[in-house]
mmCIF file of C-alpha atoms in Angstrom:
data_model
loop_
_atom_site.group_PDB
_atom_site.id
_atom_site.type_symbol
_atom_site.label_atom_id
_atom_site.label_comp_id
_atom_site.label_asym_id
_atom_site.label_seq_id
_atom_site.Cartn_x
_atom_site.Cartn_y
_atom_site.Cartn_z
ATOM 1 C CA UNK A 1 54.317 156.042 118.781
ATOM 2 C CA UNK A 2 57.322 154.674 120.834
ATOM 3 C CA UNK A 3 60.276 153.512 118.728
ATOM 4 C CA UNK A 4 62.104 150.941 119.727
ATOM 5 C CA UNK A 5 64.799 148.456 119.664
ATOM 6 C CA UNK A 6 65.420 144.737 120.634
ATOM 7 C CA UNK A 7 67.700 143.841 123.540
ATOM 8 C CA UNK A 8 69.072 140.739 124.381
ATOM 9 C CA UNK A 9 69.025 139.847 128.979
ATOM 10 C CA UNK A 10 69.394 137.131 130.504
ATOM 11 C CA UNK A 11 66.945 136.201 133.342
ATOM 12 C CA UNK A 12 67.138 135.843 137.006
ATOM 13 C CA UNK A 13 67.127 131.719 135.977
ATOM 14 C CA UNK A 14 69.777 132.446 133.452
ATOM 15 C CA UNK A 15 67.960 131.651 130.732
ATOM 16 C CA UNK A 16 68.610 134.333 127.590
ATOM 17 C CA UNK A 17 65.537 136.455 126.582
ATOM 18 C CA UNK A 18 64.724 139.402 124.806
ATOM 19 C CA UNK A 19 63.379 142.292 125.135
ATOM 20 C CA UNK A 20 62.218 146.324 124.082
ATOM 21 C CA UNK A 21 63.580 149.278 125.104
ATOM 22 C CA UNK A 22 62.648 152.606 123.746
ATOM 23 C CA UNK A 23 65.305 154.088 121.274
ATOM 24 C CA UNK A 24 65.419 158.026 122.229
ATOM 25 C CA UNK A 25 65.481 157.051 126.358
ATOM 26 C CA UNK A 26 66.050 153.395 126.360
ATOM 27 C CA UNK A 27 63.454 153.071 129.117
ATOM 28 C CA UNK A 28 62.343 149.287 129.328
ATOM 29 C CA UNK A 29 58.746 148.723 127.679
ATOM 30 C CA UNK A 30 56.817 146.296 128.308
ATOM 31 C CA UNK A 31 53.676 144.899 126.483
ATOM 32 C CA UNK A 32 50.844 143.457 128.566
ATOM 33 C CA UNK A 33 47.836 141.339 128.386
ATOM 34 C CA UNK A 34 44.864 139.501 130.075
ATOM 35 C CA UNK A 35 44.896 137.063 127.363
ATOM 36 C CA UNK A 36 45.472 133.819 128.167
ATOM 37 C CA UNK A 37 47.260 132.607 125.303
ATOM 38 C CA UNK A 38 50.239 134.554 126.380
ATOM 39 C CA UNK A 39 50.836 133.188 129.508
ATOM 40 C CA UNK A 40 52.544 130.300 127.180
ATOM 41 C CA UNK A 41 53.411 132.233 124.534
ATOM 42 C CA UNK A 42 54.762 135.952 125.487
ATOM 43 C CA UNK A 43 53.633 139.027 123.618
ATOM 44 C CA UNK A 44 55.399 139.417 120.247
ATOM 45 C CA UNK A 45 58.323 137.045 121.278
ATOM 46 C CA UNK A 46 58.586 135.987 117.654
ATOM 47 C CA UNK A 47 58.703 139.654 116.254
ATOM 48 C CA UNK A 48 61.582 139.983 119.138
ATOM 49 C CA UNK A 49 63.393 136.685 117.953
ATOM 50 C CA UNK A 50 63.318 137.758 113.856
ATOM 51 C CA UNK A 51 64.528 141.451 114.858
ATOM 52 C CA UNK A 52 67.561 140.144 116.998
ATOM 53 C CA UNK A 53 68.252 138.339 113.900
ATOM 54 C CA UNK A 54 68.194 140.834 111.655
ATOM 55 C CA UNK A 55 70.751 143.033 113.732
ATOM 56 C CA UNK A 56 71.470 146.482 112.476
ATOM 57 C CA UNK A 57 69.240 149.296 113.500
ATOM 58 C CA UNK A 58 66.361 146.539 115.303
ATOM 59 C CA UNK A 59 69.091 146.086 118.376
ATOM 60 C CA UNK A 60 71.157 149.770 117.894
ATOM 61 C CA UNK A 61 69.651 152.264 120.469
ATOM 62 C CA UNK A 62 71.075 155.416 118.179
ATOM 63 C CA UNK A 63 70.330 153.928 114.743
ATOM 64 C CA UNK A 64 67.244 156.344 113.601
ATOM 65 C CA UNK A 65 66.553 153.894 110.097
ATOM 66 C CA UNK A 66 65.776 151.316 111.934
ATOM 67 C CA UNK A 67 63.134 150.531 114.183
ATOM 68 C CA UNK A 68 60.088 148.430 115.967
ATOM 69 C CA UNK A 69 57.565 150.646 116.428
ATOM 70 C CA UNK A 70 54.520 150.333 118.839
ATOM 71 C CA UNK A 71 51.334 152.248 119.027
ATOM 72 C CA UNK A 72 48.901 151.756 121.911
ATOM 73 C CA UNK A 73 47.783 152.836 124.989
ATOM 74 C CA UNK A 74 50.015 153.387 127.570
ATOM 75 C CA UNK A 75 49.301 152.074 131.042
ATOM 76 C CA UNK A 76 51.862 153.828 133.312
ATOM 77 C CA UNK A 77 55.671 155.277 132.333
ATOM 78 C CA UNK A 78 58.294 156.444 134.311
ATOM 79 C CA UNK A 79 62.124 157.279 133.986
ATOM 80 C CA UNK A 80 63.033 153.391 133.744
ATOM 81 C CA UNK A 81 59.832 151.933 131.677
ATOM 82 C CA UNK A 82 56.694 152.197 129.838
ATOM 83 C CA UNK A 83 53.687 150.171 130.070
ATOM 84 C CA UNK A 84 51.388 149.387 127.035
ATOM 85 C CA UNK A 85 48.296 147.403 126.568
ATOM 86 C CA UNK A 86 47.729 144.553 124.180
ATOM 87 C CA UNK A 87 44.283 145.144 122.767
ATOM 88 C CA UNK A 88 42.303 146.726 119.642
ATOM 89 C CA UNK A 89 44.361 149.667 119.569
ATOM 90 C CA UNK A 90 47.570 148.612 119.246
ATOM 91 C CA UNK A 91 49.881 148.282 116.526
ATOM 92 C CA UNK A 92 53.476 147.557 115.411
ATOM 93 C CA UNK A 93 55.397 147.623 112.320
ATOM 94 C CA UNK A 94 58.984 147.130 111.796
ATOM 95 C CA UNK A 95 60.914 149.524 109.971
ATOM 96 C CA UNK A 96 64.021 147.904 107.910
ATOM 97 C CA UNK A 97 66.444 149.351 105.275
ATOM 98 C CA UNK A 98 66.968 145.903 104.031
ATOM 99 C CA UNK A 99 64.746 142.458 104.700
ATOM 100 C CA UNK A 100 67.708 140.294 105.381
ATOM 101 C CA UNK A 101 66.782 136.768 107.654
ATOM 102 C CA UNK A 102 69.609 134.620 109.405
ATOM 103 C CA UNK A 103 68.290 131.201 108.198
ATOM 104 C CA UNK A 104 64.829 132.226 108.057
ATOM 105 C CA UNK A 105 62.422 129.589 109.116
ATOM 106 C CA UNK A 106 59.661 128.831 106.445
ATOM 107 C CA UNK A 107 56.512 130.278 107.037
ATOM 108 C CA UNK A 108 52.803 129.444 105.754
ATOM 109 C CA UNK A 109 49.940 131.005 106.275
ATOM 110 C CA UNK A 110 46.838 128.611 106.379
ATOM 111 C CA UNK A 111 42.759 128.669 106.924
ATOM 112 C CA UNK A 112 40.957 125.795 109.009
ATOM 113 C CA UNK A 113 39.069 123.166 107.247
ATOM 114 C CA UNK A 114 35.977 121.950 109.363
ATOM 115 C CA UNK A 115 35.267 118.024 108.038
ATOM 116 C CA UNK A 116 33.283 115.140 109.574
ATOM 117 C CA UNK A 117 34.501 112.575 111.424
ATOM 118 C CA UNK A 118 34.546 108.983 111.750
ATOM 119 C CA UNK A 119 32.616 109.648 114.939
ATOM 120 C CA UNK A 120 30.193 112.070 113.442
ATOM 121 C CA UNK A 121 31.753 114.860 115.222
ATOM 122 C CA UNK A 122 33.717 117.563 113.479
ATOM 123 C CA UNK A 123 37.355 117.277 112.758
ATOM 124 C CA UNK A 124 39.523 120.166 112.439
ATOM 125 C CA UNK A 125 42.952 120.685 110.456
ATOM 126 C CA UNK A 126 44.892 123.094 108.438
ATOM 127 C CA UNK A 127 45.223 123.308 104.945
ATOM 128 C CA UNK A 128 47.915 125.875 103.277
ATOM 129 C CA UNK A 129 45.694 129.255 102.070
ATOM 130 C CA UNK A 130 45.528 129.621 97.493
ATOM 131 C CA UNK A 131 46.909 126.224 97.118
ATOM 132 C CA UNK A 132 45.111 123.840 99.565
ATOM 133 C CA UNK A 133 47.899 121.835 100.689
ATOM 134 C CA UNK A 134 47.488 119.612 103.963
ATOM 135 C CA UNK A 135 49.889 121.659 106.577
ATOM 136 C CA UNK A 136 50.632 118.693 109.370
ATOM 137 C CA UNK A 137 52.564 119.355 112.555
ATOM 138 C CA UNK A 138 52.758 117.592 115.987
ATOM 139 C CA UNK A 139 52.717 120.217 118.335
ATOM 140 C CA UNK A 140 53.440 120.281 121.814
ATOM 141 C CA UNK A 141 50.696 117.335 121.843
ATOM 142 C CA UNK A 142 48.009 116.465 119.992
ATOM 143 C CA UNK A 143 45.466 117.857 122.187
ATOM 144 C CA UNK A 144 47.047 121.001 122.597
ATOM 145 C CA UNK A 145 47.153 121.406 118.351
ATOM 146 C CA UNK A 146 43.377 120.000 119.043
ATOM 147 C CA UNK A 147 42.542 122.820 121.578
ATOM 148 C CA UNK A 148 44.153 125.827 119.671
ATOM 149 C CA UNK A 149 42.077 124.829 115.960
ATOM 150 C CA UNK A 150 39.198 124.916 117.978
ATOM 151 C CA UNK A 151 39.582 127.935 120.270
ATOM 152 C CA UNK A 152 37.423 130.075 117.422
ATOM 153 C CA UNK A 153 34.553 128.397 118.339
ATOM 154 C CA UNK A 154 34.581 128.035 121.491
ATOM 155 C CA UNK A 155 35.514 131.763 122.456
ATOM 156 C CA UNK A 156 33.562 133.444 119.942
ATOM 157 C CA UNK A 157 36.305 134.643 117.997
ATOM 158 C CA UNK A 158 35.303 133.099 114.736
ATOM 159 C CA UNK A 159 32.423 135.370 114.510
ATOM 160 C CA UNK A 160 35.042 138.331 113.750
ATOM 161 C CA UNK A 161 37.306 136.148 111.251
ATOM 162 C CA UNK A 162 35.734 134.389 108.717
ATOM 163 C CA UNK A 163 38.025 134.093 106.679
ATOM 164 C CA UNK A 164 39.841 132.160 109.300
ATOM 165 C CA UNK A 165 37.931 129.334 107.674
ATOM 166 C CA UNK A 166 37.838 130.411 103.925
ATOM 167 C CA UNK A 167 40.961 129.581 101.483
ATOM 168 C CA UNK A 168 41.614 132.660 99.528
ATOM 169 C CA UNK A 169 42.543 135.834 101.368
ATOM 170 C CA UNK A 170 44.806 137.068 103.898
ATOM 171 C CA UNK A 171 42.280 138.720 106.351
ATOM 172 C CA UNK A 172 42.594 135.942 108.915
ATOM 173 C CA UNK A 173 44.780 133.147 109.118
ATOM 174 C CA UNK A 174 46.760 130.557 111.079
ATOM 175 C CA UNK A 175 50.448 131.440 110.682
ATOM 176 C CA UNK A 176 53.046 128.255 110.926
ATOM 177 C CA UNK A 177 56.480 128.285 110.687
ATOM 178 C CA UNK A 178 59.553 126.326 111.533
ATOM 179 C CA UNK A 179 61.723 123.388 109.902
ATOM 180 C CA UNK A 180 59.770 120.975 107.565
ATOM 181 C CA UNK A 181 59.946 117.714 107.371
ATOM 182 C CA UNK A 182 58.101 116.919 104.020
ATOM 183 C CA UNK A 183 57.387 120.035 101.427
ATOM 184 C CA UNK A 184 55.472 118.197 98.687
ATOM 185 C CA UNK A 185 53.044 118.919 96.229
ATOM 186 C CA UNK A 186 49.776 117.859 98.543
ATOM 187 C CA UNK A 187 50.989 118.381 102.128
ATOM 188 C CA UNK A 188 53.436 119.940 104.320
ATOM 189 C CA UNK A 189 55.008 118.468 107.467
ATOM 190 C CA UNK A 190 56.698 120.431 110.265
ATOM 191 C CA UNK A 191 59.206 119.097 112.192
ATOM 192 C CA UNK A 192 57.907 119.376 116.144
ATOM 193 C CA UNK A 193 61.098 121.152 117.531
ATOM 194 C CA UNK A 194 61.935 124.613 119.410
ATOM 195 C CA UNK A 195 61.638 125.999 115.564
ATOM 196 C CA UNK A 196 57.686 125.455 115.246
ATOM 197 C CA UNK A 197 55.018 128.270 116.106
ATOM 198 C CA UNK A 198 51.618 128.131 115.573
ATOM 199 C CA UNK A 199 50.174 131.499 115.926
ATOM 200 C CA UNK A 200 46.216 132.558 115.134
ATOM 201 C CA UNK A 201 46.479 136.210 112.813
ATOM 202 C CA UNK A 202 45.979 139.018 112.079
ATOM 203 C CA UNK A 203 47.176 139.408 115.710
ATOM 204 C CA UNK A 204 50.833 142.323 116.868
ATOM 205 C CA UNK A 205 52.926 139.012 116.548
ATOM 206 C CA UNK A 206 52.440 138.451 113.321
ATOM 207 C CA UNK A 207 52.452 141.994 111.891
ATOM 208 C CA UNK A 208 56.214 141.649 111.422
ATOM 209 C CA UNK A 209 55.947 139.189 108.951
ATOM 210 C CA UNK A 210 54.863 141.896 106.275
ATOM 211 C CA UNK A 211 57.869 143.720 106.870
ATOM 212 C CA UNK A 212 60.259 140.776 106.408
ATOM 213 C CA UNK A 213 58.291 139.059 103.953
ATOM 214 C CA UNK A 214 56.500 140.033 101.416
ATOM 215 C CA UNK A 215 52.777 138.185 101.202
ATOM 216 C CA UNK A 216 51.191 137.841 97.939
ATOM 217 C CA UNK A 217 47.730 136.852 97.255
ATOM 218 C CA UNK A 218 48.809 134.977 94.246
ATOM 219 C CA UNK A 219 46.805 132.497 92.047
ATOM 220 C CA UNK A 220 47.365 128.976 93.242
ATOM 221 C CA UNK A 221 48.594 128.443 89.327
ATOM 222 C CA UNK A 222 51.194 130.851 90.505
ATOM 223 C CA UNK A 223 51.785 128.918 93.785
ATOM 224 C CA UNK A 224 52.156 125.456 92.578
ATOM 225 C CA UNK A 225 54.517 127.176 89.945
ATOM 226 C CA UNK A 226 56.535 128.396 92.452
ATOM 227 C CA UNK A 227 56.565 125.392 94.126
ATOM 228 C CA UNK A 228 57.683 123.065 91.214
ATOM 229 C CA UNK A 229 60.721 125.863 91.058
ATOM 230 C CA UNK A 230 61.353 125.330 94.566
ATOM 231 C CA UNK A 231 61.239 121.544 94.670
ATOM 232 C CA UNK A 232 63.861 121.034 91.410
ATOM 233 C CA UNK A 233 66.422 123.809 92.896
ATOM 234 C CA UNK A 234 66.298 121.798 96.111
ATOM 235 C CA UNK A 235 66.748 117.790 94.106
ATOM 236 C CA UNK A 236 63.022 116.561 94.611
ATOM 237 C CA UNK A 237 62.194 115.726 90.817
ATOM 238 C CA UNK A 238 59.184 113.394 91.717
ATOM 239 C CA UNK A 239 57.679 116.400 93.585
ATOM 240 C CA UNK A 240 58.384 118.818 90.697
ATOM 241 C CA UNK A 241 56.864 117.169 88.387
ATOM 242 C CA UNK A 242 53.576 117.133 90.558
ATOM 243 C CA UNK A 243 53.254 120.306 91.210
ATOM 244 C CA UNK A 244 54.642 121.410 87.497
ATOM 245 C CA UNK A 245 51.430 119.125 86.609
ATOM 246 C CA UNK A 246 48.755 120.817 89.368
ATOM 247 C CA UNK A 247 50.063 124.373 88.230
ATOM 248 C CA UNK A 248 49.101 123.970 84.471
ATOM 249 C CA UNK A 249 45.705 122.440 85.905
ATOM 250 C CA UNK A 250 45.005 125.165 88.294
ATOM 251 C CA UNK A 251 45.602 127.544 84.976
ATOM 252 C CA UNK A 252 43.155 125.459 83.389
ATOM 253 C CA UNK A 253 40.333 125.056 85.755
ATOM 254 C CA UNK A 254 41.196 122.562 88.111
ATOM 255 C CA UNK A 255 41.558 118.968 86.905
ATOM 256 C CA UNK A 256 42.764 116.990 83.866
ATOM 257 C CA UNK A 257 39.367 117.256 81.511
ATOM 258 C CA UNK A 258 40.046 120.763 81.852
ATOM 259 C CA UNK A 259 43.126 121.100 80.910
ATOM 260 C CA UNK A 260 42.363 118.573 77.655
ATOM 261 C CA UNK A 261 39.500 121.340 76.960
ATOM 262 C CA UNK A 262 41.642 123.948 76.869
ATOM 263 C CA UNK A 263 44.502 122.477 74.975
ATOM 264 C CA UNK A 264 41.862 121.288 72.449
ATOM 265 C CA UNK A 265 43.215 122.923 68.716
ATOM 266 C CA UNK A 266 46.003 124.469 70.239
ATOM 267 C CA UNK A 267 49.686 125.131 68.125
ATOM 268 C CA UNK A 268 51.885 121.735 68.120
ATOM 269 C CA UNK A 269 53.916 123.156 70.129
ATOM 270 C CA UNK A 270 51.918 124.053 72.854
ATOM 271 C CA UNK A 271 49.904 120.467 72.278
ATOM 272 C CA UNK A 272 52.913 118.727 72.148
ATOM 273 C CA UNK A 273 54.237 120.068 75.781
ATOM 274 C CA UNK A 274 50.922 119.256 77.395
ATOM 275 C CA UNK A 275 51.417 115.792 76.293
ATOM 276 C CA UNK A 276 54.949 115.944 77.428
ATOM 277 C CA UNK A 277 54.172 117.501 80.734
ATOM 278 C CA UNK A 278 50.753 114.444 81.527
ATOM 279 C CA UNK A 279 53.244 111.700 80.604
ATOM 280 C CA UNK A 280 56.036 112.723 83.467
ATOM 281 C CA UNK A 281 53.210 113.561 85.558
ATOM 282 C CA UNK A 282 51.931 109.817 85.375
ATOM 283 C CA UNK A 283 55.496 108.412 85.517
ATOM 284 C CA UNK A 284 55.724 110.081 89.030
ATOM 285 C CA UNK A 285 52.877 108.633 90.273
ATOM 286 C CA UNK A 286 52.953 105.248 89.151
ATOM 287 C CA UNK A 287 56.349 104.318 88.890
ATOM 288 C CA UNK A 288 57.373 106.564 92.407
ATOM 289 C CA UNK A 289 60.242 108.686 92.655
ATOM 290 C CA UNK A 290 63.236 106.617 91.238
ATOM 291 C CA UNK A 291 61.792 106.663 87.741
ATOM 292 C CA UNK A 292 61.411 111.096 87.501
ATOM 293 C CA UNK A 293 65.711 112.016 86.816
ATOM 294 C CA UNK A 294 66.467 115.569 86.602
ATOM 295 C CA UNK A 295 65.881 115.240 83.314
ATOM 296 C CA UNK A 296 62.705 114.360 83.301
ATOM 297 C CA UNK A 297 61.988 117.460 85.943
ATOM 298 C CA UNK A 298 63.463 119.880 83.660
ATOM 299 C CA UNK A 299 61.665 118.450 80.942
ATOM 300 C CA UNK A 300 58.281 119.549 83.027
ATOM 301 C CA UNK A 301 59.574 122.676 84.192
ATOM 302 C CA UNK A 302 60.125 123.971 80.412
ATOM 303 C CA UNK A 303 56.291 122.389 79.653
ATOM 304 C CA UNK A 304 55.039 124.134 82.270
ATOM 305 C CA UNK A 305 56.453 127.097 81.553
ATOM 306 C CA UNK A 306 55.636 127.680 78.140
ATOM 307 C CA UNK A 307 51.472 126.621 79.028
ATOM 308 C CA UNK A 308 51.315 128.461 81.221
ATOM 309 C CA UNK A 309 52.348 131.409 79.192
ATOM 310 C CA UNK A 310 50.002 129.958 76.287
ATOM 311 C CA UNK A 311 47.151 130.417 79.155
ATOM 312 C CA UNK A 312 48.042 133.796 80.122
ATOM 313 C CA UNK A 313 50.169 132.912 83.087
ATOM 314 C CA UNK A 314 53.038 134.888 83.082
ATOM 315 C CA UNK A 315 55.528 132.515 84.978
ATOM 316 C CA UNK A 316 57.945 135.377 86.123
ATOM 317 C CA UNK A 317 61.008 132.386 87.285
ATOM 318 C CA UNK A 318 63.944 131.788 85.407
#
């Protein structure tokens, strides 16, 4: 295990990069790989970025608390570096006292849906993992985006992730993150700036997302929940409202017979939110956003809320 810290260079081109040296010697070490992926996109350079960022211990050679450590097998070392290889064997975890982010980025983590196309061939985008939002993004280009869906298949690699393709479960994913442009109820839109990664996992540049953020496997009851929170603490009633609406459906079964079923004979109180909840729901579809006021968002927030404690959903928000 070498434990290490991040440290900020600048280039013969002048252009600022990062880097790891080890705490106890701070001997350069570098990660390397035959893969060709990271000739565009260098080894861990995200982990790097989100460690600089975090300060303390990451980027203090004689902090002990706090560290990046890598296991793997070491090519060559000598008094000014060490050499690792990227393969099977390694691994790195971050170890933090606190998870604190400098305008963290947000992150996704999604599975690829396969569909037919107009063409008969098969089309390929990304669809957020639990809740099954569209995740939309323009890439470098749209080939490229293209290209990296379909790289699975056409190396092999899908054969040891299925769940790559599968919506529940964290086993194998694609891992987004950057500035959005649209967070909705049904789809998610990154903006195509410096911000926006794409990055295939479980894979050593991803691993330091589990340290910084916690992932939960949660119900996608729990997620649209979540979401409705989200979207009235940030002023998007309209989108509240939807996903208030999909979370009490998700807790029900999936669609609006369902949740009629299980509402069926319930207390008048519990009856009488449902109602509450379908008739903002169809206000923000059919009259659009300038008809759903706070209001009429907190209105579906308290609904939802108390169904989805009636169905055995403990909402744990506010």
């Amino acid at each position: 295990m070498i434990k290490c810290y991040v440290e900020c260079f600048e280039r013969p081109d002048g252009i600022r990069d990062l880097g790891l040296r080890e705490k106890l010697t701070r001997r350069k070490v570098r990660v390397l790989s035959d893969q060709a992926m990271f000739q565009q996109y260098p080894p861990m350079s995200n982990l790097l970025q989100d460690c600089h960022d975090h300060g303390g211990g990451l980027k203090e050679p004689r902090n002990r608390q706090e560290h990046v450590a890598i296991v793997a097998p070491i090519l060559s070392q000598n008094a000014q570096e060490i050499m690792v290889w990227m393969d099977d064997k390694l691994s790195v975890t971050v170890n933090i006292s606190s998870a604190r982010i400098s305008s963290p980025p947000a992150s996704v983590w999604c599975y690829v849906e396969e569909y037919p196309a107009e063409d008969e061939s098969l089309g390929l985008r990304l669809r957020e993992k639990v809740t099954g939002r569209k995740v939309e993004m323009y890439g470098r280009t749209k080939d490229h985006l293209v290209e990296f869906l379909a790289s699975p298949r056409f190396t092999g690699a899908y054969e040891f992730m299925p769940n790559l393709y599968e919506r529940d479960g964290y086993d194998d994913y694609v891992l987004v993150s950057g500035g959005t442009a649209v967070d909705s109820y049904d789809v998610l839109l990154f903006k195509g700036d410096d911000q926006l990664t794409y990055l295939l996992g479980p894979t050593p540049d991803t691993a330091y997302r589990d340290a910084f953020r916690v992932l939960k496997e949660e119900s996608a009851a729990a997620a649209h929940s979540r979401t409705a929170m989200t979207h009235f603490e940030d002023g998007r009633y309209r989108e509240a409202v939807l996903s208030a609406r999909l979370a009490v459906e998700m807790a029900c079964g999936g669609g609006g017979t369902d949740v009629k079923r299980r509402l069926a004979g319930t207390p008048e109180d519990v009856s009488s939110a449902g109602a509450s909840l379908f008739a903002r729901r169809n206000a923000a579809v059919h009259e659009g956003g300038t008809r759903v006021e706070q209001p009429d968002a907190l209105e579906a927030i308290r609904a939802m809320k108390l169904l989805l404690n009636y169905l055995g959903l403990v909402d744990d928000q506010p």
